[in-house]
Amino acid sequence: MNRARVSAELESMAAEAPAKVSLLWQGMTEDEPWAAFAPDEETISASTIKTPLMMALLDRVRQGQFSLEDQVDVTETMILPDSRFFEQGPGRYSLDEIMRFMITASDNSCTNMLIQMLGMDAINGYFASLGLKTTRLERMMLDFDAIAAGRNNYTTAREQFWIFRSLYRGQALTEPLCKMALSVLMDNRDYELFYRYLPRNLTVAHKTGGLPGLSHDSGIFYRPGGDFYLGVFVSEAPDERMGPRLIGAMARKIWDEMEKEEA
């Protein structure tokens, strides 16, 4: 594969987009990026913050403070109006279910339950322990009053790479817990971004995020010729179609070139 040409094309796509774009493409065993465009630019994280949040929970599991078999009593007041997981109403749900649906269906009710359970300060302390300097949690999901007051959740493309690399290397948690986290991320049900122009039978451990004018996708593509990370973060887009199309086009461009190389 002519990696230099693909890298130049990706960086050009990011530079020419009518939006704010951060891009990082890097082999999982490589020390330097293959393509990068503003990878350290602070961006509102949207739901990509849920990946390190899952890790914060699993770290407490590692310490024995929680078990994924623990049952959580979910009341009506804990369920947000956008929740698909809790459409059938309140009840007792396992911590494992809540964690998985936070990632696979990006359920905001599940997310807020975990934030309340772990504590925002403790979560940010865990992020700092991973060496993250920008990735931080300042508000609950759908807390529009917090947003109006200037509080939000943030990350960068490079720090997302560090997050995924720590799981990939089995370093952030125990190796079994890292593998569990990656398997949950592989079950992500959002096919509108990386998967937009790709077949669904691929193996990608990733987490998407979206808000008005904002579309993100970040994670690991598993390939016979070598696994790689791709993170594309699009904000201040002129419409809701631009970000998903750009992210999908970038993923497709990389995939097509790798298909040629491995043919």
Short mmCIF file of C-alpha atoms in Angstrom, two decimals:
data_model
loop_
_atom_site.label_atom_id
_atom_site.label_comp_id
_atom_site.label_asym_id
_atom_site.label_seq_id
_atom_site.Cartn_x
_atom_site.Cartn_y
_atom_site.Cartn_z
CA MET A 1 0.00 0.00 0.00
CA ASN A 2 1.19 3.47 -0.82
CA ARG A 3 0.71 4.68 2.75
CA ALA A 4 2.23 8.11 2.07
CA ARG A 5 -0.30 8.77 -0.68
CA VAL A 6 -3.25 7.57 1.44
CA SER A 7 -2.03 9.66 4.38
CA ALA A 8 -1.76 12.75 2.21
CA GLU A 9 -5.27 12.17 0.85
CA LEU A 10 -6.74 11.73 4.34
CA GLU A 11 -5.05 14.86 5.66
CA SER A 12 -6.24 16.78 2.59
CA MET A 13 -9.81 15.60 3.15
CA ALA A 14 -9.59 16.80 6.76
CA ALA A 15 -8.10 20.17 5.80
CA GLU A 16 -10.64 20.84 3.05
CA ALA A 17 -13.73 19.81 5.01
CA PRO A 18 -16.17 22.65 5.83
CA ALA A 19 -15.92 21.78 9.52
CA LYS A 20 -13.45 21.38 12.34
CA VAL A 21 -11.74 17.98 11.91
CA SER A 22 -9.26 16.02 14.01
CA LEU A 23 -7.75 12.89 12.49
CA LEU A 24 -5.36 10.17 13.63
CA TRP A 25 -4.51 6.97 11.75
CA GLN A 26 -1.86 4.80 13.34
CA GLY A 27 -0.78 1.16 13.44
CA MET A 28 -1.38 -0.46 16.80
CA THR A 29 2.28 -1.50 17.05
CA GLU A 30 3.64 1.75 15.59
CA ASP A 31 5.18 4.60 17.55
CA GLU A 32 4.37 7.30 15.01
CA PRO A 33 1.08 8.16 13.25
CA TRP A 34 0.53 7.23 9.63
CA ALA A 35 -1.72 10.25 9.15
CA ALA A 36 -2.52 13.08 11.52
CA PHE A 37 -4.45 16.32 11.31
CA ALA A 38 -4.88 18.36 14.49
CA PRO A 39 -4.76 15.16 16.62
CA ASP A 40 -4.27 17.13 19.85
CA GLU A 41 -7.14 19.55 19.24
CA GLU A 42 -9.51 19.55 22.20
CA THR A 43 -12.98 18.53 21.05
CA ILE A 44 -16.30 17.94 22.75
CA SER A 45 -16.26 14.19 23.21
CA ALA A 46 -19.97 13.35 22.94
CA SER A 47 -20.33 9.60 23.54
CA THR A 48 -16.67 8.73 22.87
CA ILE A 49 -16.18 9.57 26.57
CA LYS A 50 -18.02 6.33 27.31
CA THR A 51 -15.01 4.19 26.39
CA PRO A 52 -12.78 5.42 29.23
CA LEU A 53 -15.87 5.52 31.48
CA MET A 54 -16.34 1.78 30.88
CA MET A 55 -12.69 1.32 31.77
CA ALA A 56 -13.18 3.29 35.00
CA LEU A 57 -15.97 0.89 35.96
CA LEU A 58 -13.91 -2.17 35.09
CA ASP A 59 -11.04 -0.82 37.17
CA ARG A 60 -13.39 -0.79 40.18
CA VAL A 61 -14.37 -4.36 39.28
CA ARG A 62 -10.66 -5.22 39.20
CA GLN A 63 -10.30 -3.76 42.69
CA GLY A 64 -13.25 -5.83 43.93
CA GLN A 65 -15.44 -2.82 44.71
CA PHE A 66 -18.09 -3.96 42.23
CA SER A 67 -19.08 -7.13 40.42
CA LEU A 68 -20.64 -7.10 36.97
CA GLU A 69 -23.25 -9.45 38.44
CA ASP A 70 -24.39 -6.76 40.89
CA GLN A 71 -28.04 -5.80 40.44
CA VAL A 72 -29.09 -2.17 40.04
CA ASP A 73 -32.60 -1.01 40.95
CA VAL A 74 -33.60 1.30 38.12
CA THR A 75 -36.47 3.68 38.89
CA GLU A 76 -38.58 5.75 36.53
CA THR A 77 -36.73 8.94 37.45
CA MET A 78 -33.42 7.41 36.35
CA ILE A 79 -34.63 6.78 32.80
CA LEU A 80 -34.02 9.51 30.23
CA PRO A 81 -36.53 10.06 27.42
CA ASP A 82 -34.07 8.94 24.71
CA SER A 83 -33.43 5.52 26.29
CA ARG A 84 -34.08 2.49 24.11
CA PHE A 85 -32.77 -0.04 26.63
CA PHE A 86 -35.29 0.98 29.28
CA GLU A 87 -38.31 1.28 26.98
CA GLN A 88 -39.90 -1.55 28.95
CA GLY A 89 -39.65 0.47 32.13
CA PRO A 90 -38.01 0.26 35.56
CA GLY A 91 -36.67 -2.94 37.09
CA ARG A 92 -33.56 -4.72 38.30
CA TYR A 93 -30.71 -4.86 35.83
CA SER A 94 -27.21 -6.25 36.14
CA LEU A 95 -24.23 -3.92 36.11
CA ASP A 96 -22.96 -5.92 33.14
CA GLU A 97 -26.11 -5.09 31.14
CA ILE A 98 -25.89 -1.42 32.03
CA MET A 99 -22.22 -1.24 31.02
CA ARG A 100 -22.78 -3.06 27.73
CA PHE A 101 -25.77 -0.98 26.67
CA MET A 102 -23.89 2.21 27.49
CA ILE A 103 -21.43 1.18 24.75
CA THR A 104 -23.34 -0.92 22.23
CA ALA A 105 -26.49 1.23 22.14
CA SER A 106 -24.85 4.38 23.58
CA ASP A 107 -27.63 4.51 26.16
CA ASN A 108 -27.43 7.78 28.09
CA SER A 109 -29.49 6.54 31.04
CA CYS A 110 -26.98 3.73 31.58
CA THR A 111 -24.16 6.25 31.31
CA ASN A 112 -25.59 8.58 33.94
CA MET A 113 -26.16 5.66 36.32
CA LEU A 114 -22.49 4.73 36.07
CA ILE A 115 -21.35 8.33 36.52
CA GLN A 116 -23.44 8.61 39.69
CA MET A 117 -22.22 5.24 40.94
CA LEU A 118 -18.52 5.96 40.37
CA GLY A 119 -18.48 9.71 41.07
CA MET A 120 -17.35 12.33 38.57
CA ASP A 121 -14.23 13.33 40.50
CA ALA A 122 -13.12 9.71 40.84
CA ILE A 123 -13.72 9.12 37.13
CA ASN A 124 -11.58 12.10 36.22
CA GLY A 125 -8.94 10.87 38.64
CA TYR A 126 -8.90 7.54 36.82
CA PHE A 127 -8.56 9.33 33.48
CA ALA A 128 -5.58 11.23 34.86
CA SER A 129 -4.03 7.93 36.04
CA LEU A 130 -4.07 6.80 32.41
CA GLY A 131 -2.00 9.85 31.48
CA LEU A 132 -4.91 11.68 29.86
CA LYS A 133 -4.55 15.43 30.08
CA THR A 134 -7.51 16.63 27.99
CA THR A 135 -10.06 13.81 28.27
CA ARG A 136 -12.38 14.76 31.10
CA LEU A 137 -15.96 14.57 32.29
CA GLU A 138 -17.71 17.77 33.34
CA ARG A 139 -21.38 16.92 32.94
CA MET A 140 -23.95 14.13 32.83
CA MET A 141 -25.51 13.03 29.57
CA LEU A 142 -28.30 15.31 28.27
CA ASP A 143 -27.51 17.90 30.96
CA PHE A 144 -28.29 20.93 28.83
CA ASP A 145 -28.16 23.28 31.82
CA ALA A 146 -24.52 22.29 32.35
CA ILE A 147 -23.78 22.93 28.67
CA ALA A 148 -25.42 26.36 28.91
CA ALA A 149 -23.22 27.04 31.93
CA GLY A 150 -20.10 26.20 29.92
CA ARG A 151 -19.46 22.65 31.18
CA ASN A 152 -18.93 19.79 28.76
CA ASN A 153 -16.99 16.57 28.20
CA TYR A 154 -13.77 16.61 26.16
CA THR A 155 -11.18 14.42 24.47
CA THR A 156 -8.66 14.41 21.61
CA ALA A 157 -7.95 12.03 18.75
CA ARG A 158 -4.51 11.20 20.17
CA GLU A 159 -5.78 10.54 23.68
CA GLN A 160 -8.45 8.25 22.26
CA PHE A 161 -5.62 6.33 20.57
CA TRP A 162 -3.87 6.03 23.94
CA ILE A 163 -7.10 4.74 25.47
CA PHE A 164 -7.54 2.04 22.84
CA ARG A 165 -3.85 1.15 22.81
CA SER A 166 -3.90 0.57 26.57
CA LEU A 167 -6.74 -1.92 26.07
CA TYR A 168 -5.07 -3.49 23.04
CA ARG A 169 -1.86 -4.06 25.00
CA GLY A 170 -3.72 -5.38 28.03
CA GLN A 171 -2.19 -2.68 30.21
CA ALA A 172 -5.03 -0.51 31.50
CA LEU A 173 -6.74 -3.34 33.41
CA THR A 174 -6.12 -7.04 33.79
CA GLU A 175 -5.71 -8.74 30.44
CA PRO A 176 -9.12 -10.53 30.70
CA LEU A 177 -10.86 -7.25 31.51
CA CYS A 178 -9.12 -5.50 28.61
CA LYS A 179 -10.31 -8.29 26.30
CA MET A 180 -13.82 -7.95 27.68
CA ALA A 181 -13.83 -4.20 27.07
CA LEU A 182 -12.68 -4.68 23.48
CA SER A 183 -15.32 -7.34 22.87
CA VAL A 184 -18.01 -4.94 24.09
CA LEU A 185 -16.67 -2.24 21.74
CA MET A 186 -16.75 -4.75 18.87
CA ASP A 187 -20.49 -5.11 19.48
CA ASN A 188 -21.18 -1.40 18.82
CA ARG A 189 -24.48 -1.21 16.92
CA ASP A 190 -23.89 2.17 15.25
CA TYR A 191 -23.25 1.54 11.55
CA GLU A 192 -23.58 5.15 10.35
CA LEU A 193 -19.93 6.26 10.58
CA PHE A 194 -16.96 3.86 10.11
CA TYR A 195 -19.30 1.21 8.71
CA ARG A 196 -21.21 3.63 6.48
CA TYR A 197 -19.57 2.40 3.26
CA LEU A 198 -18.07 -0.85 4.58
CA PRO A 199 -19.43 -4.39 4.95
CA ARG A 200 -20.66 -5.22 8.44
CA ASN A 201 -18.73 -8.47 8.74
CA LEU A 202 -15.55 -6.60 9.67
CA THR A 203 -14.03 -6.60 13.15
CA VAL A 204 -13.86 -3.09 14.56
CA ALA A 205 -13.72 -2.23 18.27
CA HIS A 206 -14.98 1.34 18.32
CA LYS A 207 -17.17 3.96 19.94
CA THR A 208 -19.12 6.62 18.11
CA GLY A 209 -20.39 9.95 19.35
CA GLY A 210 -22.85 12.46 17.99
CA LEU A 211 -24.44 15.80 18.80
CA PRO A 212 -25.89 18.49 16.53
CA GLY A 213 -23.10 19.41 14.10
CA LEU A 214 -20.78 16.83 15.64
CA SER A 215 -19.89 13.27 14.56
CA HIS A 216 -17.05 11.14 15.96
CA ASP A 217 -15.82 7.58 15.53
CA SER A 218 -12.76 6.14 17.21
CA GLY A 219 -11.36 2.64 17.50
CA ILE A 220 -9.36 -0.34 16.28
CA PHE A 221 -9.70 -2.07 12.91
CA TYR A 222 -8.50 -5.68 13.03
CA ARG A 223 -6.76 -6.75 9.82
CA PRO A 224 -4.76 -9.83 8.78
CA GLY A 225 -2.02 -7.51 7.58
CA GLY A 226 -1.88 -5.54 10.82
CA ASP A 227 -4.35 -3.87 13.18
CA PHE A 228 -4.69 -0.10 13.17
CA TYR A 229 -6.41 2.72 15.00
CA LEU A 230 -8.55 5.32 13.27
CA GLY A 231 -10.05 8.33 14.98
CA VAL A 232 -12.03 10.96 13.09
CA PHE A 233 -13.64 13.78 15.07
CA VAL A 234 -15.85 16.23 13.19
CA SER A 235 -17.46 19.26 14.83
CA GLU A 236 -19.03 22.54 13.74
CA ALA A 237 -20.36 20.79 10.63
CA PRO A 238 -22.79 22.75 8.43
CA ASP A 239 -25.36 19.93 8.48
CA GLU A 240 -25.95 16.49 9.98
CA ARG A 241 -24.85 14.56 6.87
CA MET A 242 -21.40 16.03 6.37
CA GLY A 243 -19.63 14.39 9.35
CA PRO A 244 -20.90 10.82 8.85
CA ARG A 245 -20.12 11.00 5.13
CA LEU A 246 -16.58 12.23 5.73
CA ILE A 247 -15.89 9.61 8.38
CA GLY A 248 -17.32 6.88 6.19
CA ALA A 249 -15.30 8.02 3.18
CA MET A 250 -12.05 8.05 5.16
CA ALA A 251 -12.64 4.55 6.51
CA ARG A 252 -13.49 3.30 3.02
CA LYS A 253 -10.38 4.86 1.48
CA ILE A 254 -8.12 3.12 3.98
CA TRP A 255 -9.96 -0.17 3.63
CA ASP A 256 -9.83 -0.19 -0.16
CA GLU A 257 -6.08 0.38 -0.15
CA MET A 258 -5.52 -2.39 2.35
CA GLU A 259 -7.71 -4.75 0.34
CA LYS A 260 -5.49 -4.14 -2.68
CA GLU A 261 -2.36 -4.78 -0.62
CA GLU A 262 -3.66 -8.06 0.79
CA ALA A 263 -5.18 -9.35 -2.47
#
